[in-house]
Amino acid sequence: MTPPTPPNPNPTSVETDIDRFIETLSAARSKGLRPDLIGSMIAHYASKWLSDDDNPHPSNETSPKSAIAAYVKRRTLIETITGLLPPESDAMPCNFVLRLLRAACMAGADPACLARLERRASAQLDRASLKELMIPAFSHTCGTLLDVALVTRLVRGFVESEEIYKSGAAAVKVSKLVDSYLAEAAVDAGMTVAEFEALATALPGHARATDDGLYRAVDMYLKAHPSTSKQDKKTLCRLIDSRKLSTDASIHAAQNDRLPVRAVVQVLFSEHSKLNTRSSAATLDWTASFTGARSPGGAANAAAGFDLPARCPSKRDVMAQQSELRRLRDDVIRLQNQCHLLQAQMDGLREKRKSKKGFLFGWRLFGGLFLRREKGEEEEAAVEVSVAGSEKQTPVDPKKVRLLQNGTPPPKWRNSTS
C-alpha cells in the first residue's frame, strides 16, 4: 500500500487532514498490514508536518493569538502521532522516535506522551545516532545547552530493559554512543561534574570494552573547565579504569598535566603490570617454542590440539620491552619523589603552625635553660676555689683538675704507709 500524501501543511487543515490519516491507518490495520509498514506510513506522514528545524508551521500571521494557536495545534499533532505508533518497539526507527521526542520536548507535550517516547527510544538506543541524540534543553531552569538529564534517563531505561542481557554487542554500542555524547557535552560551560558522573555511571562499567572514549571525554571536560577543583578532578578520574586504557591512551594520560598525580601513578602502575604480563607470556612462548617440539609430550600435545606459538619474539622486541619497562620505572620513581617533596612541604607547613601555637612554651623552655646555665657556672666557680685551696697542700695532676672542672667528684686519697 502506498502511503497517503497529505496536502501542503497549513494551520487550518491540520485537524481535517489528521482525521483522514487516522481513517486510512485504521483501514490498513484492519487488513493486517505489517507493523513495520504502518510505522513507515506514520514516519512519512509526520515528516510532512514536522520540519527538521522543529519550528512551527510557516504562517503569514504574526499576531500573538495566531502564534499560540499554531503552538497548540503542533502539540496536539505530536501527541496524536505518538498515540498512533504501533506497540512493537521495532516498528519505528529509533532516529525517528528521537526526532519526535525532540519536537515533543519543544512543544511542551503531555508528560505521558514524553514518557512513552522515552521508553520507545530506550528500548532501541543501540540503533540511535549521535546527531539525533543531541537534543537541546528547552527548559529555562536547565543550565546546559543539551538535555543531559534526558539522555541519562534514556541510558538508564536501556539498562533496565532485557535487551542488555540478551546482546552484549548492544551494550558496547551504547557505551560508545554515551562516550561520544559526553565528549560533545563536556565543552558546555554549564555542565557540572555531577551531571557528567550521572551519565557516565548510568551504564555499568563492564559494558565498556575500553575506557579510551571515557578518558577522552574527561580530558575534554578538564580542558573546557580549567577551574575544576581537585576533589572534582578526583571524582572524574575515578570513573576511568586504568586497566582498560590502550597503550596510546596510557602514554597520553602519563603526560597529562591536568590529571591528579594519583591518577597518573595508577595509569603507570597499570601499564607496568601489563608490560610485565606481556614479557612473561613472551618468555613462556619463547621457551615453549624450543622445548615443546623436543619434549616427549610434544607430539602428543600437538595431536591433542595444543597449538604452538606462531613465532617467538625476537631479540629486538625483548629489548624494546625492557627499555619500556625501565622508562616506566623511572617515571614511577620521579612521581614518587614528587609526592615525597609535596609531603615534606605539607609537613613543614604543619610544623610552622605548631611553632606558632607553642610560642609561650618556647619562652618557658628558654628560661629553664638559662637558669640551668647559671647554676652550672656557680658549680664551676666552686670547683675552681676548691682546687686553688688544695694546690697549697698537695700537688694535683692537671688531668684530675680537668676532671674536676667537668663536674666529676674528686677522688678519695688513700693513707699511704710508706
mmCIF file of N, CA and C in Angstrom, residues 27-140:
data_model
loop_
_atom_site.group_PDB
_atom_site.id
_atom_site.type_symbol
_atom_site.label_atom_id
_atom_site.label_comp_id
_atom_site.label_asym_id
_atom_site.label_seq_id
_atom_site.Cartn_x
_atom_site.Cartn_y
_atom_site.Cartn_z
ATOM 1 N N ALA A 27 -7.941 1.543 8.453
ATOM 2 C CA ALA A 27 -8.277 0.600 7.380
ATOM 3 C C ALA A 27 -7.098 -0.304 7.053
ATOM 4 N N ALA A 28 -5.896 0.267 7.078
ATOM 5 C CA ALA A 28 -4.707 -0.547 6.791
ATOM 6 C C ALA A 28 -4.472 -1.578 7.890
ATOM 7 N N ARG A 29 -4.719 -1.222 9.120
ATOM 8 C CA ARG A 29 -4.541 -2.168 10.223
ATOM 9 C C ARG A 29 -5.597 -3.272 10.185
ATOM 10 N N SER A 30 -6.785 -2.910 9.792
ATOM 11 C CA SER A 30 -7.844 -3.931 9.717
ATOM 12 C C SER A 30 -7.568 -4.971 8.641
ATOM 13 N N LYS A 31 -6.787 -4.612 7.633
ATOM 14 C CA LYS A 31 -6.428 -5.558 6.578
ATOM 15 C C LYS A 31 -5.198 -6.380 6.929
ATOM 16 N N GLY A 32 -4.641 -6.180 8.146
ATOM 17 C CA GLY A 32 -3.496 -6.982 8.588
ATOM 18 C C GLY A 32 -2.162 -6.523 8.047
ATOM 19 N N LEU A 33 -2.005 -5.220 7.841
ATOM 20 C CA LEU A 33 -0.732 -4.709 7.342
ATOM 21 C C LEU A 33 0.344 -4.864 8.413
ATOM 22 N N ARG A 34 1.541 -5.171 7.981
ATOM 23 C CA ARG A 34 2.631 -5.407 8.926
ATOM 24 C C ARG A 34 2.939 -4.154 9.727
ATOM 25 N N PRO A 35 3.395 -4.320 11.000
ATOM 26 C CA PRO A 35 3.687 -3.135 11.834
ATOM 27 C C PRO A 35 4.776 -2.251 11.270
ATOM 28 N N ASP A 36 5.781 -2.842 10.595
ATOM 29 C CA ASP A 36 6.850 -2.000 10.056
ATOM 30 C C ASP A 36 6.355 -1.120 8.919
ATOM 31 N N LEU A 37 5.391 -1.628 8.123
ATOM 32 C CA LEU A 37 4.815 -0.801 7.049
ATOM 33 C C LEU A 37 3.938 0.308 7.633
ATOM 34 N N ILE A 38 3.216 -0.006 8.690
ATOM 35 C CA ILE A 38 2.421 1.027 9.356
ATOM 36 C C ILE A 38 3.339 2.089 9.943
ATOM 37 N N GLY A 39 4.453 1.650 10.489
ATOM 38 C CA GLY A 39 5.416 2.610 11.027
ATOM 39 C C GLY A 39 6.000 3.511 9.952
ATOM 40 N N SER A 40 6.275 2.956 8.771
ATOM 41 C CA SER A 40 6.798 3.780 7.679
ATOM 42 C C SER A 40 5.757 4.786 7.205
ATOM 43 N N MET A 41 4.476 4.404 7.232
ATOM 44 C CA MET A 41 3.421 5.343 6.868
ATOM 45 C C MET A 41 3.365 6.506 7.860
ATOM 46 N N ILE A 42 3.458 6.197 9.142
ATOM 47 C CA ILE A 42 3.409 7.244 10.168
ATOM 48 C C ILE A 42 4.618 8.166 10.036
ATOM 49 N N ALA A 43 5.797 7.580 9.788
ATOM 50 C CA ALA A 43 7.005 8.404 9.652
ATOM 51 C C ALA A 43 6.912 9.315 8.429
ATOM 52 N N HIS A 44 6.366 8.777 7.325
ATOM 53 C CA HIS A 44 6.228 9.594 6.122
ATOM 54 C C HIS A 44 5.225 10.720 6.347
ATOM 55 N N TYR A 45 4.133 10.419 7.022
ATOM 56 C CA TYR A 45 3.128 11.447 7.281
ATOM 57 C C TYR A 45 3.659 12.512 8.233
ATOM 58 N N ALA A 46 4.355 12.095 9.291
ATOM 59 C CA ALA A 46 4.855 13.059 10.273
ATOM 60 C C ALA A 46 5.922 13.957 9.669
ATOM 61 N N SER A 47 6.723 13.434 8.732
ATOM 62 C CA SER A 47 7.775 14.255 8.135
ATOM 63 C C SER A 47 7.205 15.394 7.301
ATOM 64 N N LYS A 48 5.967 15.256 6.859
ATOM 65 C CA LYS A 48 5.344 16.326 6.095
ATOM 66 C C LYS A 48 4.890 17.474 6.980
ATOM 67 N N TRP A 49 4.578 17.164 8.233
ATOM 68 C CA TRP A 49 4.069 18.186 9.144
ATOM 69 C C TRP A 49 5.136 18.717 10.079
ATOM 70 N N LEU A 50 6.091 17.854 10.449
ATOM 71 C CA LEU A 50 7.133 18.263 11.387
ATOM 72 C C LEU A 50 8.399 18.552 10.603
ATOM 73 N N SER A 51 8.796 19.799 10.565
ATOM 74 C CA SER A 51 10.004 20.179 9.833
ATOM 75 C C SER A 51 11.234 19.759 10.617
ATOM 76 N N ASP A 52 12.361 19.712 9.931
ATOM 77 C CA ASP A 52 13.602 19.270 10.567
ATOM 78 C C ASP A 52 14.109 20.243 11.609
ATOM 79 N N ASP A 53 13.820 21.543 11.434
ATOM 80 C CA ASP A 53 14.325 22.528 12.379
ATOM 81 C C ASP A 53 13.410 22.720 13.576
ATOM 82 N N ASP A 54 12.323 21.904 13.664
ATOM 83 C CA ASP A 54 11.419 21.930 14.805
ATOM 84 C C ASP A 54 10.793 23.306 15.023
ATOM 85 N N ASN A 55 10.579 24.036 13.943
ATOM 86 C CA ASN A 55 9.900 25.312 14.039
ATOM 87 C C ASN A 55 8.416 25.110 13.750
ATOM 88 N N PRO A 56 7.539 25.989 14.226
ATOM 89 C CA PRO A 56 6.123 25.856 13.891
ATOM 90 C C PRO A 56 5.902 25.978 12.384
ATOM 91 N N HIS A 57 4.707 25.600 11.942
ATOM 92 C CA HIS A 57 4.404 25.662 10.517
ATOM 93 C C HIS A 57 4.427 27.096 10.029
ATOM 94 N N PRO A 58 4.933 27.327 8.844
ATOM 95 C CA PRO A 58 5.012 28.695 8.355
ATOM 96 C C PRO A 58 3.641 29.327 8.242
ATOM 97 N N SER A 59 3.565 30.554 8.639
ATOM 98 C CA SER A 59 2.312 31.293 8.602
ATOM 99 C C SER A 59 2.623 32.756 8.443
ATOM 100 N N ASN A 60 1.772 33.441 7.669
ATOM 101 C CA ASN A 60 1.957 34.870 7.464
ATOM 102 C C ASN A 60 1.407 35.699 8.620
ATOM 103 N N GLU A 61 0.635 35.072 9.487
ATOM 104 C CA GLU A 61 0.057 35.787 10.614
ATOM 105 C C GLU A 61 1.106 35.947 11.700
ATOM 106 N N THR A 62 1.185 37.121 12.249
ATOM 107 C CA THR A 62 2.180 37.413 13.280
ATOM 108 C C THR A 62 1.546 37.832 14.591
ATOM 109 N N SER A 63 0.243 37.754 14.733
ATOM 110 C CA SER A 63 -0.407 38.151 15.977
ATOM 111 C C SER A 63 -0.140 37.121 17.056
ATOM 112 N N PRO A 64 -0.145 37.515 18.322
ATOM 113 C CA PRO A 64 0.095 36.552 19.409
ATOM 114 C C PRO A 64 -0.925 35.427 19.438
ATOM 115 N N LYS A 65 -2.174 35.737 19.107
ATOM 116 C CA LYS A 65 -3.190 34.688 19.140
ATOM 117 C C LYS A 65 -2.917 33.624 18.100
ATOM 118 N N SER A 66 -2.499 34.026 16.903
ATOM 119 C CA SER A 66 -2.196 33.041 15.868
ATOM 120 C C SER A 66 -0.976 32.202 16.236
ATOM 121 N N ALA A 67 0.027 32.809 16.873
ATOM 122 C CA ALA A 67 1.212 32.049 17.286
ATOM 123 C C ALA A 67 0.854 31.025 18.343
ATOM 124 N N ILE A 68 0.000 31.415 19.297
ATOM 125 C CA ILE A 68 -0.420 30.475 20.339
ATOM 126 C C ILE A 68 -1.256 29.352 19.735
ATOM 127 N N ALA A 69 -2.118 29.699 18.774
ATOM 128 C CA ALA A 69 -2.939 28.677 18.128
ATOM 129 C C ALA A 69 -2.083 27.671 17.369
ATOM 130 N N ALA A 70 -1.076 28.174 16.635
ATOM 131 C CA ALA A 70 -0.184 27.266 15.910
ATOM 132 C C ALA A 70 0.607 26.379 16.873
ATOM 133 N N TYR A 71 0.983 26.933 18.015
ATOM 134 C CA TYR A 71 1.730 26.160 19.012
ATOM 135 C C TYR A 71 0.865 25.034 19.580
ATOM 136 N N VAL A 72 -0.394 25.357 19.877
ATOM 137 C CA VAL A 72 -1.304 24.350 20.433
ATOM 138 C C VAL A 72 -1.604 23.270 19.404
ATOM 139 N N LYS A 73 -1.810 23.653 18.143
ATOM 140 C CA LYS A 73 -2.083 22.660 17.101
ATOM 141 C C LYS A 73 -0.887 21.733 16.889
ATOM 142 N N ARG A 74 0.293 22.302 16.977
ATOM 143 C CA ARG A 74 1.501 21.478 16.813
ATOM 144 C C ARG A 74 1.620 20.474 17.945
ATOM 145 N N ARG A 75 1.381 20.901 19.154
ATOM 146 C CA ARG A 75 1.450 19.972 20.285
ATOM 147 C C ARG A 75 0.381 18.887 20.171
ATOM 148 N N THR A 76 -0.804 19.258 19.747
ATOM 149 C CA THR A 76 -1.870 18.267 19.563
ATOM 150 C C THR A 76 -1.503 17.258 18.486
ATOM 151 N N LEU A 77 -0.885 17.733 17.405
ATOM 152 C CA LEU A 77 -0.469 16.836 16.325
ATOM 153 C C LEU A 77 0.584 15.842 16.813
ATOM 154 N N ILE A 78 1.530 16.311 17.595
ATOM 155 C CA ILE A 78 2.585 15.429 18.099
ATOM 156 C C ILE A 78 2.005 14.383 19.035
ATOM 157 N N GLU A 79 1.125 14.786 19.916
ATOM 158 C CA GLU A 79 0.517 13.830 20.840
ATOM 159 C C GLU A 79 -0.342 12.816 20.092
ATOM 160 N N THR A 80 -1.022 13.250 19.012
ATOM 161 C CA THR A 80 -1.835 12.327 18.227
ATOM 162 C C THR A 80 -0.968 11.314 17.493
ATOM 163 N N ILE A 81 0.128 11.778 16.888
ATOM 164 C CA ILE A 81 1.029 10.866 16.186
ATOM 165 C C ILE A 81 1.651 9.868 17.156
ATOM 166 N N THR A 82 1.994 10.323 18.352
ATOM 167 C CA THR A 82 2.551 9.412 19.353
ATOM 168 C C THR A 82 1.549 8.329 19.729
ATOM 169 N N GLY A 83 0.293 8.695 19.822
ATOM 170 C CA GLY A 83 -0.730 7.694 20.133
ATOM 171 C C GLY A 83 -0.969 6.702 19.015
ATOM 172 N N LEU A 84 -0.594 7.047 17.771
ATOM 173 C CA LEU A 84 -0.790 6.143 16.633
ATOM 174 C C LEU A 84 0.366 5.168 16.437
ATOM 175 N N LEU A 85 1.451 5.320 17.164
ATOM 176 C CA LEU A 85 2.618 4.459 16.960
ATOM 177 C C LEU A 85 2.268 3.006 17.297
ATOM 178 N N PRO A 86 2.745 2.050 16.511
ATOM 179 C CA PRO A 86 2.482 0.638 16.803
ATOM 180 C C PRO A 86 3.121 0.235 18.131
ATOM 181 N N PRO A 87 2.534 -0.724 18.833
ATOM 182 C CA PRO A 87 3.109 -1.140 20.121
ATOM 183 C C PRO A 87 4.447 -1.862 19.987
ATOM 184 N N GLU A 88 4.731 -2.429 18.832
ATOM 185 C CA GLU A 88 6.009 -3.127 18.635
ATOM 186 C C GLU A 88 7.148 -2.121 18.634
ATOM 187 N N SER A 89 8.194 -2.430 19.402
ATOM 188 C CA SER A 89 9.315 -1.493 19.530
ATOM 189 C C SER A 89 10.130 -1.380 18.248
ATOM 190 N N ASP A 90 10.171 -2.438 17.435
ATOM 191 C CA ASP A 90 10.969 -2.416 16.210
ATOM 192 C C ASP A 90 10.216 -1.832 15.023
ATOM 193 N N ALA A 91 8.955 -1.426 15.222
ATOM 194 C CA ALA A 91 8.165 -0.923 14.100
ATOM 195 C C ALA A 91 8.609 0.458 13.662
ATOM 196 N N MET A 92 9.163 1.244 14.588
ATOM 197 C CA MET A 92 9.588 2.612 14.275
ATOM 198 C C MET A 92 11.098 2.719 14.420
ATOM 199 N N PRO A 93 11.788 3.374 13.505
ATOM 200 C CA PRO A 93 13.231 3.580 13.658
ATOM 201 C C PRO A 93 13.528 4.451 14.876
ATOM 202 N N CYS A 94 14.646 4.191 15.515
ATOM 203 C CA CYS A 94 14.997 4.934 16.729
ATOM 204 C C CYS A 94 15.252 6.407 16.429
ATOM 205 N N ASN A 95 15.853 6.700 15.294
ATOM 206 C CA ASN A 95 16.133 8.099 14.955
ATOM 207 C C ASN A 95 14.850 8.902 14.772
ATOM 208 N N PHE A 96 13.819 8.268 14.186
ATOM 209 C CA PHE A 96 12.540 8.970 14.049
ATOM 210 C C PHE A 96 11.911 9.214 15.423
ATOM 211 N N VAL A 97 11.997 8.232 16.300
ATOM 212 C CA VAL A 97 11.442 8.409 17.652
ATOM 213 C C VAL A 97 12.168 9.534 18.381
ATOM 214 N N LEU A 98 13.485 9.632 18.194
ATOM 215 C CA LEU A 98 14.238 10.710 18.833
ATOM 216 C C LEU A 98 13.860 12.070 18.253
ATOM 217 N N ARG A 99 13.635 12.138 16.944
ATOM 218 C CA ARG A 99 13.186 13.407 16.352
ATOM 219 C C ARG A 99 11.811 13.797 16.875
ATOM 220 N N LEU A 100 10.936 12.808 17.002
ATOM 221 C CA LEU A 100 9.618 13.090 17.550
ATOM 222 C C LEU A 100 9.710 13.501 19.016
ATOM 223 N N LEU A 101 10.621 12.891 19.752
ATOM 224 C CA LEU A 101 10.819 13.261 21.149
ATOM 225 C C LEU A 101 11.359 14.681 21.268
ATOM 226 N N ARG A 102 12.249 15.047 20.373
ATOM 227 C CA ARG A 102 12.765 16.422 20.374
ATOM 228 C C ARG A 102 11.652 17.433 20.114
ATOM 229 N N ALA A 103 10.796 17.128 19.124
ATOM 230 C CA ALA A 103 9.682 18.029 18.826
ATOM 231 C C ALA A 103 8.695 18.081 19.989
ATOM 232 N N ALA A 104 8.483 16.950 20.656
ATOM 233 C CA ALA A 104 7.564 16.932 21.795
ATOM 234 C C ALA A 104 8.103 17.745 22.960
ATOM 235 N N CYS A 105 9.409 17.682 23.180
ATOM 236 C CA CYS A 105 10.007 18.484 24.257
ATOM 237 C C CYS A 105 9.896 19.976 23.956
ATOM 238 N N MET A 106 10.082 20.335 22.713
ATOM 239 C CA MET A 106 9.996 21.745 22.343
ATOM 240 C C MET A 106 8.562 22.257 22.434
ATOM 241 N N ALA A 107 7.601 21.410 22.057
ATOM 242 C CA ALA A 107 6.207 21.828 22.067
ATOM 243 C C ALA A 107 5.579 21.731 23.446
ATOM 244 N N GLY A 108 6.296 21.201 24.425
ATOM 245 C CA GLY A 108 5.731 21.076 25.762
ATOM 246 C C GLY A 108 4.612 20.063 25.823
ATOM 247 N N ALA A 109 4.834 18.886 25.249
ATOM 248 C CA ALA A 109 3.800 17.856 25.195
ATOM 249 C C ALA A 109 3.487 17.321 26.588
ATOM 250 N N ASP A 110 2.448 16.537 26.653
ATOM 251 C CA ASP A 110 1.998 15.961 27.920
ATOM 252 C C ASP A 110 3.077 15.028 28.479
ATOM 253 N N PRO A 111 3.252 14.987 29.813
ATOM 254 C CA PRO A 111 4.281 14.089 30.386
ATOM 255 C C PRO A 111 4.082 12.633 30.014
ATOM 256 N N ALA A 112 2.842 12.187 29.871
ATOM 257 C CA ALA A 112 2.607 10.800 29.475
ATOM 258 C C ALA A 112 3.120 10.543 28.063
ATOM 259 N N CYS A 113 2.936 11.517 27.176
ATOM 260 C CA CYS A 113 3.452 11.396 25.805
ATOM 261 C C CYS A 113 4.974 11.340 25.802
ATOM 262 N N LEU A 114 5.613 12.206 26.601
ATOM 263 C CA LEU A 114 7.075 12.201 26.684
ATOM 264 C C LEU A 114 7.597 10.887 27.257
ATOM 265 N N ALA A 115 6.921 10.369 28.282
ATOM 266 C CA ALA A 115 7.366 9.108 28.884
ATOM 267 C C ALA A 115 7.250 7.951 27.898
ATOM 268 N N ARG A 116 6.208 7.967 27.076
ATOM 269 C CA ARG A 116 6.039 6.901 26.095
ATOM 270 C C ARG A 116 7.136 6.949 25.041
ATOM 271 N N LEU A 117 7.450 8.129 24.580
ATOM 272 C CA LEU A 117 8.526 8.259 23.586
ATOM 273 C C LEU A 117 9.879 7.881 24.181
ATOM 274 N N GLU A 118 10.128 8.232 25.434
ATOM 275 C CA GLU A 118 11.389 7.871 26.081
ATOM 276 C C GLU A 118 11.532 6.363 26.211
ATOM 277 N N ARG A 119 10.432 5.678 26.539
ATOM 278 C CA ARG A 119 10.501 4.211 26.642
ATOM 279 C C ARG A 119 10.815 3.577 25.291
ATOM 280 N N ARG A 120 10.211 4.080 24.234
ATOM 281 C CA ARG A 120 10.475 3.518 22.903
ATOM 282 C C ARG A 120 11.920 3.786 22.482
ATOM 283 N N ALA A 121 12.426 4.976 22.776
ATOM 284 C CA ALA A 121 13.815 5.288 22.399
ATOM 285 C C ALA A 121 14.806 4.484 23.234
ATOM 286 N N SER A 122 14.505 4.244 24.496
ATOM 287 C CA SER A 122 15.417 3.481 25.351
ATOM 288 C C SER A 122 15.507 2.029 24.916
ATOM 289 N N ALA A 123 14.393 1.464 24.430
ATOM 290 C CA ALA A 123 14.380 0.053 24.059
ATOM 291 C C ALA A 123 15.295 -0.251 22.875
ATOM 292 N N GLN A 124 15.556 0.735 22.031
ATOM 293 C CA GLN A 124 16.416 0.517 20.854
ATOM 294 C C GLN A 124 17.489 1.605 20.766
ATOM 295 N N LEU A 125 18.039 1.960 21.915
ATOM 296 C CA LEU A 125 19.042 3.023 21.946
ATOM 297 C C LEU A 125 20.318 2.636 21.224
ATOM 298 N N ASP A 126 20.582 1.335 21.095
ATOM 299 C CA ASP A 126 21.793 0.903 20.405
ATOM 300 C C ASP A 126 21.740 1.188 18.905
ATOM 301 N N ARG A 127 20.557 1.535 18.365
ATOM 302 C CA ARG A 127 20.415 1.855 16.944
ATOM 303 C C ARG A 127 20.353 3.358 16.700
ATOM 304 N N ALA A 128 20.550 4.145 17.734
ATOM 305 C CA ALA A 128 20.465 5.602 17.600
ATOM 306 C C ALA A 128 21.779 6.155 17.085
ATOM 307 N N SER A 129 21.708 7.354 16.522
ATOM 308 C CA SER A 129 22.893 8.058 16.059
ATOM 309 C C SER A 129 23.176 9.229 16.994
ATOM 310 N N LEU A 130 24.416 9.661 17.005
ATOM 311 C CA LEU A 130 24.799 10.761 17.887
ATOM 312 C C LEU A 130 24.100 12.058 17.498
ATOM 313 N N LYS A 131 23.875 12.276 16.202
ATOM 314 C CA LYS A 131 23.240 13.510 15.749
ATOM 315 C C LYS A 131 21.823 13.630 16.297
ATOM 316 N N GLU A 132 21.062 12.556 16.271
ATOM 317 C CA GLU A 132 19.687 12.609 16.773
ATOM 318 C C GLU A 132 19.627 12.635 18.294
ATOM 319 N N LEU A 133 20.711 12.205 18.930
ATOM 320 C CA LEU A 133 20.725 12.210 20.398
ATOM 321 C C LEU A 133 21.056 13.587 20.966
ATOM 322 N N MET A 134 21.545 14.480 20.140
ATOM 323 C CA MET A 134 21.895 15.830 20.602
ATOM 324 C C MET A 134 20.635 16.688 20.693
ATOM 325 N N ILE A 135 19.823 16.421 21.685
ATOM 326 C CA ILE A 135 18.555 17.130 21.883
ATOM 327 C C ILE A 135 18.818 18.352 22.754
ATOM 328 N N PRO A 136 18.454 19.542 22.307
ATOM 329 C CA PRO A 136 18.687 20.741 23.132
ATOM 330 C C PRO A 136 17.814 20.726 24.385
ATOM 331 N N ALA A 137 18.232 21.500 25.357
ATOM 332 C CA ALA A 137 17.466 21.655 26.595
ATOM 333 C C ALA A 137 16.527 22.844 26.423
ATOM 334 N N PHE A 138 15.234 22.564 26.343
ATOM 335 C CA PHE A 138 14.247 23.621 26.133
ATOM 336 C C PHE A 138 13.730 24.202 27.446
ATOM 337 N N SER A 139 14.161 23.649 28.566
ATOM 338 C CA SER A 139 13.726 24.166 29.860
ATOM 339 C C SER A 139 14.576 25.367 30.260
ATOM 340 N N HIS A 140 13.928 26.375 30.825
ATOM 341 C CA HIS A 140 14.661 27.574 31.247
ATOM 342 C C HIS A 140 15.458 27.335 32.527
#
